[in-house]
Short mmCIF file of C-alpha atoms in Angstrom, two decimals:
data_model
loop_
_atom_site.label_atom_id
_atom_site.label_comp_id
_atom_site.label_asym_id
_atom_site.label_seq_id
_atom_site.Cartn_x
_atom_site.Cartn_y
_atom_site.Cartn_z
CA MET A 80 111.68 137.30 95.71
CA TYR A 81 112.12 133.90 97.31
CA THR A 82 115.11 131.56 97.00
CA LEU A 83 114.23 127.93 97.14
CA TYR A 84 117.02 125.42 97.71
CA GLY A 85 115.97 122.07 96.52
CA ARG A 86 116.72 118.95 94.52
CA PRO A 87 114.65 117.27 91.81
CA GLY A 88 112.62 114.39 93.27
CA SER A 89 112.99 115.78 96.83
CA GLY A 90 110.57 117.36 99.24
CA SER A 91 111.10 120.70 97.54
CA GLY A 92 108.63 119.55 94.79
CA ALA A 93 105.47 120.56 96.63
CA CYS A 94 106.98 123.94 97.74
CA GLU A 95 107.88 124.70 94.17
CA ALA A 96 104.48 123.78 92.92
CA ILE A 97 102.78 126.00 95.51
CA LEU A 98 105.07 128.92 94.49
CA LYS A 99 104.15 128.29 90.88
CA LEU A 100 100.41 128.33 91.50
CA ALA A 101 100.82 131.46 93.57
CA LYS A 102 102.78 133.06 90.73
CA ALA A 103 105.32 134.21 93.32
CA PRO A 104 108.83 135.32 92.15
CA VAL A 105 111.33 132.66 93.08
CA LYS A 106 114.88 131.67 92.28
CA ILE A 107 115.27 127.91 92.28
CA VAL A 108 118.75 126.64 93.40
CA ASP A 109 119.19 122.94 92.86
CA VAL A 110 121.86 121.59 95.16
CA GLU A 111 123.41 118.15 94.68
CA LYS A 112 125.14 116.21 97.37
CA GLN A 113 128.83 115.99 97.50
CA PRO A 114 130.43 112.84 96.12
CA ASP A 115 130.79 111.53 99.66
CA GLY A 116 127.05 112.12 100.33
CA SER A 117 127.52 115.25 102.47
CA PRO A 118 125.41 118.36 101.81
CA ALA A 119 126.64 121.06 99.39
CA PRO A 120 128.48 123.96 101.06
CA GLU A 121 126.02 126.53 99.65
CA LEU A 122 123.19 124.68 101.36
CA LEU A 123 125.03 124.31 104.67
CA ALA A 124 125.56 128.13 104.60
CA VAL A 125 121.88 128.73 104.99
CA ASN A 126 120.76 125.51 106.72
CA PRO A 127 123.13 123.79 109.14
CA LEU A 128 121.03 120.55 108.73
CA GLY A 129 121.94 120.54 105.10
CA GLN A 130 118.47 119.56 104.10
CA VAL A 131 116.16 120.49 101.24
CA PRO A 132 113.87 122.19 100.89
CA THR A 133 115.20 125.43 102.42
CA LEU A 134 113.38 128.68 101.70
CA VAL A 135 115.13 132.05 101.98
CA MET A 136 112.82 134.99 102.14
CA SER A 137 113.58 138.48 100.66
CA ASP A 138 114.57 139.78 104.06
CA GLY A 139 117.12 136.99 104.36
CA SER A 140 115.21 134.92 106.94
CA VAL A 141 115.23 131.19 106.46
CA MET A 142 112.46 128.54 106.62
CA THR A 143 113.04 124.81 106.76
CA GLU A 144 110.74 121.78 106.93
CA SER A 145 108.63 121.10 103.78
CA ALA A 146 105.21 121.07 105.36
CA ALA A 147 105.88 124.25 107.28
CA ILE A 148 107.05 125.89 104.09
CA CYS A 149 103.97 124.79 102.23
CA ILE A 150 101.61 125.93 105.02
CA TYR A 151 103.34 129.31 105.21
CA LEU A 152 103.31 129.94 101.48
CA ALA A 153 99.65 128.90 101.00
CA ASP A 154 98.62 131.25 103.81
CA LEU A 155 100.74 134.09 102.63
CA HIS A 156 99.47 133.79 99.03
CA ALA A 157 95.86 133.35 99.84
CA GLU A 158 94.85 134.42 96.38
CA ALA A 159 96.01 130.98 95.08
CA GLY A 160 93.24 129.37 97.14
CA LEU A 161 95.38 126.52 98.47
CA ALA A 162 94.51 126.70 102.10
CA PRO A 163 91.37 127.35 104.17
CA VAL A 164 91.53 130.55 106.24
CA PRO A 165 91.76 129.99 110.02
CA THR A 166 88.07 130.70 110.54
CA ASP A 167 87.00 128.14 107.83
CA HIS A 168 85.59 124.87 109.30
CA LEU A 169 87.96 122.93 106.99
CA ARG A 170 91.03 124.48 108.60
CA ALA A 171 91.29 121.83 111.25
CA SER A 172 91.27 119.02 108.61
CA TYR A 173 93.75 120.85 106.46
CA LEU A 174 96.19 121.18 109.31
CA ARG A 175 95.62 117.58 110.43
CA TRP A 176 96.45 116.09 107.08
CA MET A 177 99.40 118.38 106.41
CA MET A 178 100.91 117.26 109.69
CA TYR A 179 99.94 113.62 109.08
CA LEU A 180 101.60 113.49 105.71
CA SER A 181 104.78 115.08 106.92
CA ALA A 182 105.06 113.50 110.37
CA CYS A 183 103.88 110.03 109.45
CA ILE A 184 104.22 109.13 105.76
CA TYR A 185 107.22 111.39 104.94
CA MET A 186 109.16 109.98 107.91
CA SER A 187 108.25 106.40 106.95
CA GLU A 188 109.61 107.15 103.44
CA LEU A 189 112.87 108.44 104.92
CA ARG A 190 113.19 105.24 107.03
CA PHE A 191 112.43 103.20 103.95
CA PHE A 192 115.01 104.94 101.64
CA TYR A 193 117.64 105.69 104.33
CA PRO A 194 117.30 102.86 106.80
CA HIS A 195 121.01 103.12 107.88
CA ARG A 196 120.23 106.55 109.45
CA TYR A 197 117.84 104.95 111.95
CA THR A 198 119.96 102.17 113.52
CA THR A 199 123.36 101.75 115.06
CA ASP A 200 123.32 98.11 114.29
CA PRO A 201 125.43 97.37 111.13
CA ASN A 202 123.00 94.61 110.31
CA GLY A 203 119.83 96.47 111.30
CA ALA A 204 119.07 98.45 108.10
CA ASP A 205 117.08 95.67 106.44
CA ALA A 206 114.79 95.38 109.44
CA VAL A 207 114.30 99.12 109.60
CA LYS A 208 113.44 99.15 105.91
CA ALA A 209 110.93 96.33 106.25
CA SER A 210 109.28 97.90 109.15
CA ALA A 211 108.97 101.25 107.35
CA ALA A 212 107.43 99.54 104.30
CA ARG A 213 104.70 97.93 106.50
CA ARG A 214 104.13 101.17 108.35
CA LYS A 215 103.79 103.42 105.26
CA ASP A 216 101.36 100.88 103.66
CA PHE A 217 99.17 101.28 106.78
CA GLU A 218 99.51 105.04 106.82
CA TRP A 219 98.55 105.34 103.18
CA SER A 220 95.50 103.15 103.79
CA VAL A 221 94.38 105.56 106.59
CA PHE A 222 94.69 108.50 104.19
CA ALA A 223 92.93 106.70 101.37
CA GLU A 224 90.02 105.73 103.64
CA ALA A 225 89.68 109.37 104.72
CA LEU A 226 89.74 110.59 101.16
CA ASP A 227 86.98 108.13 100.20
CA ASP A 228 85.45 109.35 96.91
CA LYS A 229 86.05 113.00 97.31
CA PRO A 230 87.92 114.71 94.44
CA PHE A 231 90.41 116.29 96.81
CA THR A 232 91.23 115.79 100.44
CA LEU A 233 89.04 118.73 101.64
CA GLY A 234 86.32 118.28 99.15
CA GLU A 235 85.86 119.87 95.69
CA ASP A 236 88.95 122.20 95.63
CA ILE A 237 92.62 121.37 95.47
CA SER A 238 94.69 122.44 98.48
CA ALA A 239 98.29 122.29 99.59
CA VAL A 240 97.44 118.92 101.22
CA ASP A 241 96.74 117.30 97.77
CA ILE A 242 99.91 118.72 96.31
CA TYR A 243 101.95 117.40 99.22
CA ALA A 244 100.24 114.06 99.10
CA ALA A 245 100.84 113.80 95.31
CA MET A 246 104.54 114.52 95.91
CA LEU A 247 104.80 111.69 98.35
CA ILE A 248 102.86 109.37 96.09
CA SER A 249 105.35 110.00 93.30
CA TRP A 250 108.11 108.49 95.55
CA ILE A 251 106.41 105.08 95.81
CA GLU A 252 108.51 102.41 94.02
CA ASP A 253 105.66 100.12 92.86
CA LEU A 254 103.32 102.90 91.75
CA ASP A 255 101.22 100.68 89.53
CA GLY A 256 100.57 98.24 92.42
CA PHE A 257 99.86 101.15 94.75
CA PHE A 258 97.28 102.55 92.34
CA VAL A 259 95.60 99.13 92.08
CA ARG A 260 95.23 99.07 95.87
CA HIS A 261 94.18 102.68 96.13
CA PRO A 262 92.25 103.77 92.94
CA ASN A 263 91.04 106.93 94.75
CA LEU A 264 94.59 107.99 95.40
CA LYS A 265 95.40 107.37 91.68
CA ALA A 266 92.52 109.73 90.81
CA LEU A 267 93.74 112.35 93.31
CA TYR A 268 97.29 112.13 91.93
CA ARG A 269 95.98 112.55 88.36
CA ARG A 270 93.86 115.57 89.33
CA VAL A 271 96.87 117.22 90.96
CA ALA A 272 99.18 116.47 88.05
CA ALA A 273 96.56 117.88 85.60
CA THR A 274 96.27 121.21 87.52
CA PRO A 275 97.60 124.00 85.27
CA GLY A 276 101.05 125.00 86.37
CA ILE A 277 101.84 121.83 88.24
CA ALA A 278 102.71 119.69 85.27
CA ALA A 279 105.85 121.72 84.50
CA VAL A 280 107.04 121.32 88.08
CA TRP A 281 106.27 117.57 88.12
CA SER A 282 108.25 117.18 84.87
CA ARG A 283 111.20 119.02 86.27
CA HIS A 284 111.23 116.76 89.28
CA GLY A 285 110.90 113.61 87.30
CA MET A 286 107.47 112.82 88.74
CA PRO A 287 105.07 110.67 86.69
CA ALA A 288 102.46 112.75 84.82
#
């Protein structure tokens, strides 16, 4: 039994979707921020950073960082077919794009939505946000070009990369405009959302169907 600390609309969405597809027993704990914006005490008790997602295993050990959790779960529940095995020639691309999405696009999203965290200048938040917006547009273009006309990132079959990418896509403010610029990412998003088991998770997190 896993315990997944998360929040609707957060980075826990991809982790929850992978657990759902793996049919793994999990207790979902939604933790809201305190009125002053600080993390909930129950979350701080397991993760001193106060961040979601946080995954607690049955032995009490704790995992943080959304991409790491997704990679771990997809490997551990290989029967779900969400990750190439280490000897598969697609493993390198799988790891590359998982890291790219988390280290580049996810971080640009954080700078875009929480620009005040990334500057000590009281007047600097607007510049941080504008820079993040330009950067994530470029980063999505790189990902879209790599996807090309493939159904999924690695080819014919869905993987954790696609679930993670779809979660990030759902955070885009002007989604209609984004899909006009990147029709192949629209098609990818729709394929992920249509995967049996994922629709319920997407709905719970308020993600577009």
